[in-house]
Coordinates of C-alpha atoms in Angstrom, one line a residue:
G1 CA -12.5 19.7 18.2
R2 CA -10.5 22.9 17.4
G3 CA -6.8 22.1 16.9
R4 CA -4.6 24.1 19.3
S5 CA -2.2 26.3 17.4
R6 CA 1.4 26.5 18.4
H7 CA 3.7 29.4 17.5
G8 CA 7.4 29.1 16.9
G9 CA 7.0 26.3 14.3
G10 CA 6.9 28.7 11.3
G11 CA 3.3 29.3 10.8
R12 CA -0.1 28.8 12.4
A13 CA -1.8 25.4 12.5
M14 CA -5.4 26.1 11.8
S15 CA -8.1 23.8 12.8
L16 CA -9.9 21.7 10.2
R17 CA -13.0 23.8 10.5
E18 CA -11.1 26.9 9.6
R19 CA -9.1 25.3 6.8
S20 CA -11.7 23.2 5.2
P21 CA -15.0 24.8 4.1
G22 CA -15.9 21.9 1.9
G23 CA -13.5 19.5 3.4
A24 CA -15.0 17.4 6.1
V25 CA -18.7 17.3 6.6
E26 CA -18.9 14.0 8.4
A27 CA -15.2 13.4 8.7
G28 CA -14.7 16.8 10.3
E29 CA -15.2 15.7 13.9
D30 CA -13.0 12.6 13.6
A31 CA -10.3 14.4 11.5
A32 CA -10.3 17.2 14.1
A33 CA -10.0 14.6 16.8
A34 CA -7.1 13.0 14.9
L35 CA -5.5 16.5 14.6
A36 CA -6.0 17.1 18.3
L37 CA -4.3 13.8 18.8
A38 CA -1.5 14.9 16.6
E39 CA -1.1 18.1 18.6
T40 CA -1.0 16.6 22.1
D41 CA 2.2 16.7 24.0
G42 CA 2.2 13.0 25.0
P43 CA 5.5 11.1 24.5
G44 CA 6.3 10.4 20.9
R45 CA 3.5 12.7 19.7
C46 CA 3.9 15.5 17.2
L47 CA 3.3 19.1 18.2
S48 CA 1.3 21.0 15.6
L49 CA 0.2 20.7 12.1
L50 CA 1.6 23.5 10.0
P51 CA 0.6 24.9 6.6
W52 CA 1.2 22.3 3.9
D53 CA 1.0 19.5 6.5
H54 CA -2.5 18.6 5.2
F55 CA -1.1 18.6 1.7
S56 CA 1.8 16.4 2.8
A57 CA -0.6 13.8 4.2
W58 CA -1.8 13.1 0.7
L59 CA 1.0 14.2 -1.7
H60 CA 4.8 14.8 -1.6
C61 CA 4.6 17.2 -4.5
V62 CA 3.3 18.0 -7.9
C63 CA 5.7 18.1 -10.9
V64 CA 5.5 19.3 -14.4
V65 CA 7.8 17.5 -16.8
G66 CA 8.4 19.0 -20.3
F67 CA 10.6 18.2 -23.3
D68 CA 13.4 20.5 -24.1
L69 CA 15.3 20.0 -27.4
E70 CA 18.7 20.7 -25.7
L71 CA 18.0 19.0 -22.4
G72 CA 15.6 16.3 -23.3
Q73 CA 13.0 15.6 -20.5
A74 CA 13.2 18.0 -17.7
V75 CA 11.3 18.9 -14.5
E76 CA 10.0 22.4 -15.2
V77 CA 8.0 23.0 -12.1
I78 CA 7.9 21.4 -8.6
Y79 CA 5.1 22.6 -6.3
P80 CA 4.9 23.4 -3.4
P81 CA 8.3 25.1 -4.1
H82 CA 9.8 23.9 -0.8
S83 CA 9.3 20.2 -1.7
K84 CA 12.6 18.3 -1.7
L85 CA 13.6 15.9 -4.4
T86 CA 17.2 14.6 -4.8
D87 CA 18.8 14.7 -8.3
K88 CA 18.4 11.0 -8.6
E89 CA 14.7 11.2 -7.8
K90 CA 14.3 14.0 -10.3
T91 CA 16.0 12.0 -13.0
N92 CA 13.8 9.0 -12.4
I93 CA 10.7 11.2 -12.5
C94 CA 11.8 12.7 -15.8
Y95 CA 12.2 9.4 -17.6
L96 CA 9.2 7.7 -16.0
S97 CA 6.8 10.5 -16.8
F98 CA 7.0 10.1 -20.6
P99 CA 6.0 7.1 -22.6
D100 CA 8.8 5.5 -24.7
S101 CA 8.9 7.1 -28.1
N102 CA 7.9 3.8 -29.7
S103 CA 4.6 3.8 -27.8
G104 CA 3.3 6.5 -30.1
C105 CA 0.9 7.8 -27.5
L106 CA -0.9 10.7 -29.2
G107 CA -3.5 12.7 -27.3
D108 CA -3.8 12.1 -23.6
T109 CA -2.4 9.1 -21.7
Q110 CA -2.7 8.3 -18.0
F111 CA -0.5 5.8 -16.2
C112 CA 1.5 5.4 -13.0
F113 CA 5.0 4.4 -11.9
R114 CA 6.8 3.6 -8.7
F115 CA 10.4 4.4 -7.8
R116 CA 12.9 4.1 -4.9
R117 CA 13.2 7.1 -2.6
S118 CA 16.7 8.3 -1.9
P119 CA 17.7 7.2 1.6
G120 CA 18.3 9.5 4.6
R121 CA 15.2 11.6 4.1
K122 CA 13.6 13.0 7.3
V123 CA 9.9 12.3 7.6
S124 CA 7.8 15.2 8.9
L125 CA 4.5 14.5 10.5
C126 CA 5.6 10.9 10.9
C127 CA 3.8 9.9 14.1
F128 CA 0.5 11.5 13.1
L129 CA 0.5 9.7 9.7
D130 CA 1.8 6.4 11.2
Q131 CA -1.3 6.6 13.4
L132 CA -3.5 6.6 10.3
D133 CA -1.4 3.9 8.6
R134 CA -2.0 1.6 11.4
D135 CA -5.7 1.3 10.6
L136 CA -5.2 0.4 6.9
P137 CA -5.3 -3.1 5.6
V138 CA -1.7 -4.4 5.2
Y139 CA -1.7 -4.2 1.4
L140 CA -2.5 -0.4 1.5
K141 CA 0.1 0.5 4.1
K142 CA 2.8 2.9 2.8
D143 CA 6.2 1.6 1.9
P144 CA 8.6 4.2 3.2
A145 CA 11.2 3.2 0.6
Y146 CA 9.1 4.1 -2.4
Y147 CA 7.1 6.9 -4.1
Y148 CA 4.3 6.5 -6.6
G149 CA 4.1 8.8 -9.6
Y150 CA 0.7 9.4 -11.1
V151 CA 1.0 10.8 -14.6
Y152 CA -1.2 12.6 -17.1
F153 CA 0.7 12.9 -20.3
R154 CA -0.4 15.0 -23.3
Q155 CA 1.2 14.9 -26.8
V156 CA -0.5 16.9 -29.5
R157 CA 0.7 18.3 -32.8
D158 CA 1.8 22.0 -32.5
K159 CA 3.4 23.6 -35.6
S160 CA 4.7 26.5 -33.6
L161 CA 7.1 24.2 -31.7
K162 CA 10.4 23.1 -33.2
R163 CA 9.7 19.4 -32.9
G164 CA 6.2 19.9 -34.2
Y165 CA 4.7 18.4 -31.0
F166 CA 3.6 19.7 -27.6
Q167 CA 4.7 17.2 -25.0
K168 CA 4.1 17.6 -21.3
S169 CA 3.2 15.5 -18.2
L170 CA 1.5 16.6 -15.0
V171 CA 2.7 14.2 -12.3
L172 CA 1.5 13.7 -8.7
I173 CA 4.2 12.2 -6.4
S174 CA 2.8 10.4 -3.4
K175 CA 3.6 7.7 -0.9
L176 CA 0.0 6.5 -1.1
P177 CA -1.0 3.7 -3.4
Y178 CA -4.5 5.2 -4.1
V179 CA -4.4 4.7 -7.8
H180 CA -8.0 5.3 -8.6
L181 CA -8.2 8.5 -6.5
F182 CA -5.2 10.2 -8.1
R183 CA -6.2 9.0 -11.5
T184 CA -9.7 10.6 -11.0
M185 CA -8.1 13.8 -9.6
L186 CA -5.7 14.1 -12.6
K187 CA -8.6 13.6 -15.1
Q188 CA -10.2 16.6 -13.4
I189 CA -7.3 19.0 -13.2
A190 CA -4.8 18.1 -16.0
P191 CA -6.7 19.2 -19.1
E192 CA -7.4 22.6 -17.4
Y193 CA -3.8 22.9 -16.3
F194 CA -2.5 22.5 -19.9
E195 CA -4.7 25.5 -20.8
K196 CA -4.0 27.7 -17.7
S197 CA -0.6 26.7 -16.3
E198 CA 1.1 28.0 -13.1
A199 CA -1.5 29.9 -11.1
F200 CA -3.9 27.0 -11.7
L201 CA -1.4 24.5 -10.2
E202 CA -1.1 26.7 -7.1
A203 CA -4.9 26.7 -6.7
V204 CA -5.0 22.9 -7.0
C205 CA -2.3 22.5 -4.3
S206 CA -4.1 24.9 -1.9
D207 CA -7.3 22.9 -2.4
V208 CA -5.4 19.7 -1.4
D209 CA -4.1 21.5 1.6
R210 CA -7.7 22.0 2.7
W211 CA -8.4 18.2 2.6
P212 CA -9.0 16.4 5.9
P213 CA -6.4 13.8 6.7
P214 CA -6.6 10.4 4.9
I215 CA -8.4 8.7 7.8
P216 CA -9.3 5.1 7.0
G217 CA -13.0 4.1 7.5
K218 CA -14.5 7.6 7.3
I219 CA -16.4 9.2 4.5
L220 CA -14.1 12.0 3.3
H221 CA -15.1 15.0 1.2
L222 CA -12.2 16.3 -0.9
P223 CA -12.7 19.6 -2.8
I224 CA -10.8 20.0 -6.0
M225 CA -11.2 22.9 -8.4
G226 CA -15.0 23.3 -7.9
I227 CA -16.0 19.7 -7.5
I228 CA -16.0 17.5 -4.5
M229 CA -14.8 13.9 -4.5
K230 CA -16.5 11.8 -1.9
L231 CA -14.7 8.5 -0.9
R232 CA -13.8 6.1 1.9
I233 CA -10.4 4.6 2.5
P234 CA -10.7 0.9 3.7
T235 CA -9.6 -0.2 7.2
Y236 CA -8.1 -3.5 8.3
R237 CA -11.4 -4.2 10.1
D238 CA -13.4 -4.3 6.8
K239 CA -14.4 -7.8 5.8
P240 CA -12.2 -8.7 2.8
G241 CA -14.2 -8.5 -0.5
T242 CA -16.8 -6.1 0.9
M243 CA -17.0 -2.5 -0.2
P244 CA -19.0 -0.2 2.0
I245 CA -20.8 1.9 -0.7
V246 CA -20.1 5.6 -0.8
Q247 CA -23.6 6.8 -1.7
N248 CA -24.0 9.5 -4.3
M249 CA -26.0 12.6 -3.9
H250 CA -28.4 13.2 -1.1
Q251 CA -30.3 16.5 -1.3
A252 CA -27.9 17.9 1.3
D253 CA -24.9 16.9 -0.8
A254 CA -26.0 19.0 -3.8
Q255 CA -22.5 20.3 -4.3
I256 CA -20.9 16.8 -4.4
S257 CA -20.1 15.9 -7.9
M258 CA -18.4 12.5 -7.6
A259 CA -18.6 9.5 -5.4
L260 CA -15.6 7.2 -5.9
P261 CA -16.4 3.5 -5.5
T262 CA -12.8 2.7 -4.6
V263 CA -9.5 4.6 -3.9
H264 CA -7.1 1.9 -5.0
E265 CA -8.5 -0.7 -7.3
V266 CA -8.0 -1.1 -11.0
D267 CA -10.4 -2.7 -13.5
L268 CA -9.3 -6.3 -12.9
F269 CA -11.3 -7.9 -15.7
R270 CA -10.1 -5.5 -18.4
C271 CA -6.5 -6.0 -17.3
F272 CA -6.6 -9.8 -17.3
C273 CA -8.7 -10.0 -20.5
P274 CA -5.6 -10.5 -22.8
V275 CA -4.4 -13.4 -20.6
F276 CA -7.8 -14.7 -19.6
F277 CA -7.1 -18.4 -19.6
H278 CA -4.0 -18.1 -17.4
I279 CA -5.4 -16.2 -14.5
Q280 CA -4.9 -19.0 -12.0
M281 CA -1.4 -19.7 -13.1
L282 CA -0.6 -15.9 -12.8
W283 CA -2.1 -16.0 -9.3
E284 CA 0.4 -18.7 -8.4
L285 CA 3.3 -16.9 -9.9
V286 CA 2.5 -13.7 -8.0
L287 CA 1.8 -15.6 -4.7
L288 CA 5.3 -17.3 -5.0
G289 CA 7.0 -14.0 -5.8
E290 CA 8.4 -15.3 -9.1
P291 CA 10.2 -12.8 -11.5
L292 CA 7.5 -11.6 -13.9
V293 CA 7.7 -9.1 -16.8
V294 CA 4.7 -7.6 -18.5
M295 CA 5.5 -6.4 -22.1
A296 CA 2.8 -4.0 -23.2
P297 CA 2.4 -1.4 -26.0
S298 CA 2.0 1.6 -23.7
P299 CA 2.6 2.6 -20.1
S300 CA -1.1 2.8 -19.3
E301 CA -1.4 -0.9 -20.2
S302 CA 1.8 -2.0 -18.5
S303 CA 1.0 -0.1 -15.3
E304 CA -2.6 -1.3 -15.0
T305 CA -1.6 -4.9 -15.6
V306 CA 1.2 -4.8 -13.0
L307 CA -1.2 -3.3 -10.5
A308 CA -3.8 -5.9 -11.3
L309 CA -1.2 -8.7 -10.8
V310 CA -0.1 -7.3 -7.4
S311 CA -3.7 -7.0 -6.2
C312 CA -4.8 -10.5 -7.3
I313 CA -3.4 -12.0 -4.0
S314 CA -5.2 -9.5 -1.8
P315 CA -5.8 -9.5 1.2
L316 CA -2.2 -10.8 1.2
K317 CA 0.4 -8.1 0.6
Y318 CA 2.8 -8.5 -2.2
Y319 CA 6.1 -8.0 -0.4
S320 CA 8.6 -7.8 -3.3
D321 CA 9.3 -4.8 -5.5
F322 CA 7.0 -4.1 -8.5
R323 CA 7.3 -1.4 -11.1
P324 CA 4.1 -0.6 -13.1
Y325 CA 6.3 1.2 -15.7
F326 CA 10.0 0.5 -16.0
T327 CA 12.5 2.1 -18.5
I328 CA 16.1 1.5 -19.6
H329 CA 16.9 4.8 -17.8
D330 CA 15.7 3.6 -14.4
S331 CA 18.3 3.7 -11.6
E332 CA 17.7 0.0 -11.0
F333 CA 18.0 -1.0 -14.6
K334 CA 21.4 -2.7 -14.3
E335 CA 20.5 -4.4 -11.0
Y336 CA 17.3 -5.9 -12.4
T337 CA 18.5 -6.9 -15.9
T338 CA 21.9 -8.4 -15.1
R339 CA 22.6 -11.9 -16.3
T340 CA 25.2 -12.6 -13.7
Q341 CA 22.6 -13.8 -11.2
A342 CA 19.1 -15.2 -11.3
P343 CA 16.3 -12.6 -12.1
P344 CA 15.1 -11.0 -8.8
S345 CA 11.7 -11.4 -7.3
V346 CA 10.0 -8.4 -9.0
I347 CA 7.2 -7.6 -11.4
L348 CA 8.2 -5.2 -14.1
G349 CA 6.0 -3.4 -16.6
V350 CA 7.9 -2.4 -19.8
T351 CA 7.1 -1.0 -23.2
N352 CA 10.5 -0.6 -24.9
P353 CA 11.3 -3.3 -27.5
F354 CA 14.8 -3.4 -26.2
F355 CA 13.5 -5.4 -23.2
A356 CA 12.5 -8.3 -25.3
K357 CA 16.2 -8.9 -25.8
T358 CA 17.4 -7.7 -22.3
L359 CA 14.9 -9.8 -20.4
Q360 CA 14.6 -12.9 -22.5
H361 CA 16.4 -14.9 -19.8
W362 CA 13.5 -14.2 -17.4
P363 CA 11.4 -17.3 -16.6
H364 CA 7.9 -15.8 -17.0
I365 CA 6.9 -13.2 -19.6
I366 CA 3.4 -11.8 -20.2
R367 CA 3.0 -10.2 -23.6
I368 CA 0.0 -8.0 -23.9
G369 CA -1.4 -6.4 -27.1
D370 CA -3.7 -3.4 -26.9
I371 CA -6.2 -3.9 -24.1
K372 CA -9.6 -3.9 -25.7
L373 CA -12.7 -5.4 -24.1
P374 CA -13.6 -8.4 -26.1
G375 CA -16.8 -8.2 -28.0
E376 CA -16.6 -12.0 -28.4
V377 CA -15.2 -14.7 -26.2
P378 CA -11.4 -14.7 -26.1
K379 CA -9.9 -17.7 -27.9
Q380 CA -8.1 -20.4 -25.9
V381 CA -4.5 -19.4 -25.7
K382 CA -1.8 -21.9 -25.0
V383 CA 1.1 -21.1 -22.7
K384 CA 4.0 -20.4 -25.0
K385 CA 7.6 -21.6 -24.8
L386 CA 10.1 -18.9 -23.8
K387 CA 12.3 -19.6 -26.8
N388 CA 9.5 -18.4 -29.1
L389 CA 9.7 -14.9 -27.6
K390 CA 12.2 -13.2 -29.8
T391 CA 10.8 -9.7 -30.1
L392 CA 8.1 -7.5 -28.8
D393 CA 6.1 -8.2 -32.0
S394 CA 5.6 -11.7 -30.7
K395 CA 1.9 -12.7 -30.3
P396 CA 0.2 -11.8 -27.0
G397 CA 0.2 -14.5 -24.4
V398 CA 2.1 -16.0 -21.4
Y399 CA 5.6 -17.3 -22.2
T400 CA 6.9 -19.6 -19.5
S401 CA 7.8 -23.2 -18.8
Y402 CA 6.1 -23.1 -15.3
K403 CA 3.8 -26.0 -14.4
P404 CA 1.0 -24.8 -12.1
Y405 CA 0.6 -26.7 -8.8
L406 CA -3.2 -26.6 -8.8
N407 CA -5.6 -28.0 -11.4
K408 CA -7.3 -25.4 -13.6
D409 CA -10.7 -24.1 -12.3
E410 CA -12.8 -24.3 -15.4
E411 CA -15.8 -22.8 -13.6
I412 CA -14.5 -19.3 -13.4
V413 CA -13.5 -19.3 -17.1
K414 CA -17.0 -20.4 -18.1
Q415 CA -18.6 -17.8 -15.8
L416 CA -16.6 -14.9 -17.3
Q417 CA -17.1 -16.2 -20.9
K418 CA -20.8 -16.3 -20.3
G419 CA -20.5 -12.7 -19.0
V420 CA -18.8 -11.6 -22.3
Q421 CA -21.6 -13.3 -24.4
Q422 CA -24.3 -11.6 -22.3
K423 CA -22.5 -8.2 -22.5
R424 CA -22.2 -8.1 -18.7
P425 CA -20.6 -4.8 -17.6
T426 CA -16.9 -4.9 -17.1
E427 CA -17.4 -3.7 -13.4
A428 CA -19.6 -6.8 -12.8
Q429 CA -17.0 -9.1 -14.4
S430 CA -14.3 -7.5 -12.2
V431 CA -16.4 -8.1 -9.1
I432 CA -16.7 -11.9 -10.0
L433 CA -12.9 -12.1 -10.7
R434 CA -12.0 -10.3 -7.5
R435 CA -14.2 -12.6 -5.5
Y436 CA -12.6 -15.6 -7.2
F437 CA -9.1 -14.5 -6.4
L438 CA -10.1 -13.6 -2.8
E439 CA -11.6 -17.0 -2.2
L440 CA -8.5 -18.7 -3.6
T441 CA -6.2 -16.6 -1.5
E442 CA -8.2 -17.1 1.6
S443 CA -8.4 -20.9 1.1
F444 CA -4.6 -20.9 0.8
I445 CA -3.8 -18.6 3.8
I446 CA -6.4 -19.8 6.4
P447 CA -4.5 -23.0 7.3
L448 CA -1.3 -20.9 7.8
E449 CA -3.2 -18.4 9.9
R450 CA -4.6 -21.2 12.0
Y451 CA -1.2 -22.9 12.5
V452 CA 0.5 -19.6 13.4
A453 CA -2.2 -18.7 15.9
S454 CA -1.3 -22.0 17.7
L455 CA 2.3 -20.7 18.3
M456 CA 0.9 -18.1 20.7
P457 CA 1.6 -19.0 24.4
L458 CA -1.5 -19.6 26.6
Q459 CA -2.7 -16.6 28.6
K460 CA -2.1 -18.5 31.9
C461 CA 1.7 -18.5 31.0
I462 CA 1.7 -14.7 31.3
S463 CA 3.0 -13.6 34.8
P464 CA 3.2 -9.9 35.7
W465 CA 6.5 -10.5 37.5
K466 CA 8.3 -12.2 34.5
S467 CA 9.0 -11.0 31.0
P468 CA 6.3 -11.8 28.5
P469 CA 6.7 -15.4 27.1
Q470 CA 8.1 -15.9 23.6
L471 CA 6.2 -17.2 20.6
R472 CA 7.0 -20.8 19.7
Q473 CA 9.1 -21.4 16.6
F474 CA 7.5 -22.0 13.2
S475 CA 8.1 -25.6 12.1
Q476 CA 7.5 -26.4 8.5
D477 CA 7.0 -30.1 9.3
D478 CA 4.4 -29.4 12.0
F479 CA 2.6 -27.0 9.7
M480 CA 2.5 -29.6 6.9
K481 CA 1.0 -32.2 9.3
T482 CA -1.9 -29.9 10.0
L483 CA -2.9 -29.8 6.3
E484 CA -4.2 -33.3 6.3
K485 CA -7.2 -32.5 8.6
A486 CA -7.3 -28.7 8.3
G487 CA -6.0 -27.8 4.9
P488 CA -7.4 -25.8 2.0
Q489 CA -9.8 -28.6 1.1
L490 CA -12.1 -27.3 3.9
T491 CA -12.9 -24.2 1.8
S492 CA -11.8 -24.9 -1.8
G493 CA -12.9 -27.6 -4.1
L494 CA -9.7 -27.2 -6.2
K495 CA -7.6 -30.3 -6.5
G496 CA -3.8 -30.3 -7.2
D497 CA -0.5 -30.3 -5.4
W498 CA -1.4 -27.9 -2.5
I499 CA 1.5 -29.3 -0.4
G500 CA 4.0 -28.4 -3.2
L501 CA 2.5 -24.9 -3.5
Y502 CA 2.9 -24.4 0.3
R503 CA 6.5 -25.7 0.3
H504 CA 7.4 -23.3 -2.5
F505 CA 5.5 -20.4 -0.8
L506 CA 7.4 -20.9 2.5
K507 CA 10.6 -20.0 0.6
S508 CA 9.2 -16.9 -0.9
P509 CA 9.5 -13.2 0.1
N510 CA 5.7 -13.0 0.4
F511 CA 5.7 -15.7 3.2
D512 CA 8.7 -14.0 4.9
G513 CA 6.8 -10.6 4.9
W514 CA 3.5 -12.1 6.0
F515 CA 5.1 -14.1 8.8
R516 CA 7.1 -11.2 10.1
N517 CA 4.0 -9.1 10.2
R518 CA 2.1 -11.8 12.1
Q519 CA 5.0 -12.2 14.5
K520 CA 5.1 -8.5 15.2
E521 CA 1.3 -8.4 15.9
M522 CA 1.4 -11.4 18.2
T523 CA 4.4 -10.1 20.1
Q524 CA 2.6 -6.8 20.6
K525 CA -0.5 -8.7 21.8
L526 CA 1.7 -10.5 24.4
E527 CA 3.2 -7.2 25.6
A528 CA -0.4 -5.8 25.9
L529 CA -1.6 -8.9 27.9
H530 CA 1.5 -8.5 30.1
L531 CA 0.6 -4.8 30.7
E532 CA -3.0 -5.8 31.7
A533 CA -1.7 -8.5 34.0
L534 CA 0.5 -5.8 35.7
C535 CA -2.5 -3.5 36.1
N536 CA -4.5 -6.2 37.8
E537 CA -1.9 -6.5 40.6
N538 CA -1.9 -4.5 43.8
L539 CA 1.4 -2.8 43.0
V540 CA 1.3 -0.4 46.0
F541 CA 0.9 -3.3 48.4
W542 CA 3.9 -5.0 46.6
S543 CA 6.1 -1.9 46.9
Q544 CA 5.4 -1.7 50.7
K545 CA 6.8 -5.2 51.1
H546 CA 10.0 -4.5 49.1
T547 CA 13.0 -2.2 49.6
E548 CA 13.2 1.3 48.2
V549 CA 15.7 0.2 45.6
E550 CA 13.3 -2.5 44.3
T551 CA 10.4 -0.1 44.3
V552 CA 12.4 2.6 42.4
D553 CA 13.3 -0.2 39.9
L554 CA 9.7 -1.2 39.5
V555 CA 8.6 2.5 38.9
L556 CA 11.2 2.9 36.2
K557 CA 10.2 -0.4 34.5
L558 CA 6.5 0.6 34.6
K559 CA 7.3 4.1 33.1
N560 CA 9.2 2.3 30.3
K561 CA 6.2 0.0 29.7
L562 CA 4.0 3.1 29.3
L563 CA 6.5 4.7 26.9
Q564 CA 6.7 1.4 24.9
A565 CA 2.9 1.1 24.7
D566 CA 2.7 4.6 23.3
R567 CA 5.7 4.3 20.9
E568 CA 4.7 0.9 19.5
Q569 CA 0.9 1.7 19.7
L570 CA 0.3 -1.6 21.6
P571 CA -3.3 -2.9 21.4
V572 CA -4.0 -1.8 25.0
K573 CA -7.2 -0.2 26.3
T574 CA -6.9 3.4 27.3
D575 CA -8.3 2.5 30.7
T576 CA -5.4 0.1 31.3
L577 CA -2.9 2.8 30.6
K578 CA -4.7 5.2 32.9
K579 CA -4.8 2.6 35.6
L580 CA -1.1 1.9 35.2
Q581 CA -0.3 5.6 35.4
T582 CA -2.4 5.8 38.7
H583 CA -0.5 2.8 40.1
I584 CA 2.8 4.6 39.3
N585 CA 1.6 7.8 40.9
D586 CA 0.4 6.0 44.0
I587 CA 3.7 4.1 44.4
I588 CA 5.7 7.3 44.1
L589 CA 3.6 9.2 46.6
A590 CA 4.2 6.4 49.2
L591 CA 8.0 7.0 48.9
P592 CA 10.1 9.7 50.8
D593 CA 10.0 13.2 49.4
D594 CA 13.5 13.3 47.9
L595 CA 12.8 10.1 45.9
Q596 CA 9.4 11.5 44.8
D597 CA 11.0 14.6 43.3
I598 CA 13.5 12.5 41.3
L599 CA 11.0 9.9 40.1
L600 CA 8.4 12.5 39.0
K601 CA 11.1 14.0 36.8
T602 CA 12.5 10.7 35.5
G603 CA 11.4 8.8 32.4
T604 CA 8.7 11.1 31.3
T605 CA 10.5 12.3 28.2

């Protein structure tokens, strides 16, 4: 599995084995296979992986943001130096990398933010990384329009500085939503960076450039400054709610210091603790894409709560925008806080008291105090009226006039309260809560999945000599009729107005995103079945019965089909594609020489 190197691309592409001494013990073979795949010359494939391409598969860049008395917040270092950020992106990073002054975060604080990428950016390595993206569950797929920033902020007293404080943030910028991985990585490297500075950062980045690609489903070994993180990125084939355990420490793994139980999950129970009695209502609000603002005392609490909200409808993807930490300097501030139109479908995490005023017209506000794990059972908290929310000093709670569609599930509240009394570990409480959300979401989505699957044409309607048939139209009335016999009551004991919840959901961005994704998958499946039907025909025999013009037309169409299968990564067996290629070659060889020459050169690029 050595990757072929290509010259002329500005540097040698080394194979994984050369680049990655600690990098890929088990994943080496597959990662090398993936690299080989990235280096084949097939249509739409990349050529070679160059230095920094491994790094780019995980991170866009690393920034250091400092505070300057004249300039305010400023990006002091970007590494690797060739990384490109527009001025607007730099400004966003500057403001989002520091807590608001009122947060009073002394010591070390970790949090994350998300911001819009400037349009018109070329994506390198795209086809190779798209290949990996395809195997991810839908909620972990990259959103090309956004970057994540993972921050480690330090503020300590320092008399030698004019302001009396040392303030700096180390920030990892990435397209990947692997919150837990990057949080763990920052915990390892940031404290040392603040002591050692530049050369240390360079060493960190060259470590990351030795990592194997982020291949879903494989156990990956990622060396970072003397320790090795061992982890597994989920795939769409994993059964929702199951976590293949990454085992810690066999004898052979003596150098491995850390097995990560997850790459992307936050501590769900800790995040929902302050709004414990409203978890089901919050699930509805997130599912329906309602405008939600989380007001918290610091960016770490706001960002964790927003990420917990977004993940509570998993395995559904939350399709609207969400900002784990949002400031008044954000480039979308005006767009999101305007009163000239209804609040947008977004979830914002804020800490600045100014927002209590700016966003008081928002329909749903979650106010969170300091997140502490309760030693005793949380008190029952009523949903508060919005008019009572005047300032950020208002008491913690959920401020909304929303009436939930479903009746409250008292069982989950009792189960978690019992856990608090018995001092059950927060990880175990999070597992219970995650399973509860998963079962609720699956009960809701299964009837929709079942109905949408019925829109697929029957296999007997697929003829090799006609275009693939179209999917039938989604009809809200037809779907609602199915609920009587095959609704959520089959899997959930919860009573309430499920029909009303579905009607509302069908108007939401989450339904739109989900349905478009299913449509795309089903259309690709039809294309793949059409390809298979073509392969099972005796195409050479057909071509002998038709004119040269018709045969040439068939060859060009078949070549286009092959290109489409590669470009769109249709779910077709490799054997089918080989068989089709053989058919094409056989038809061409049966034609006169002059046509053969032309056809062998046509449509292969």
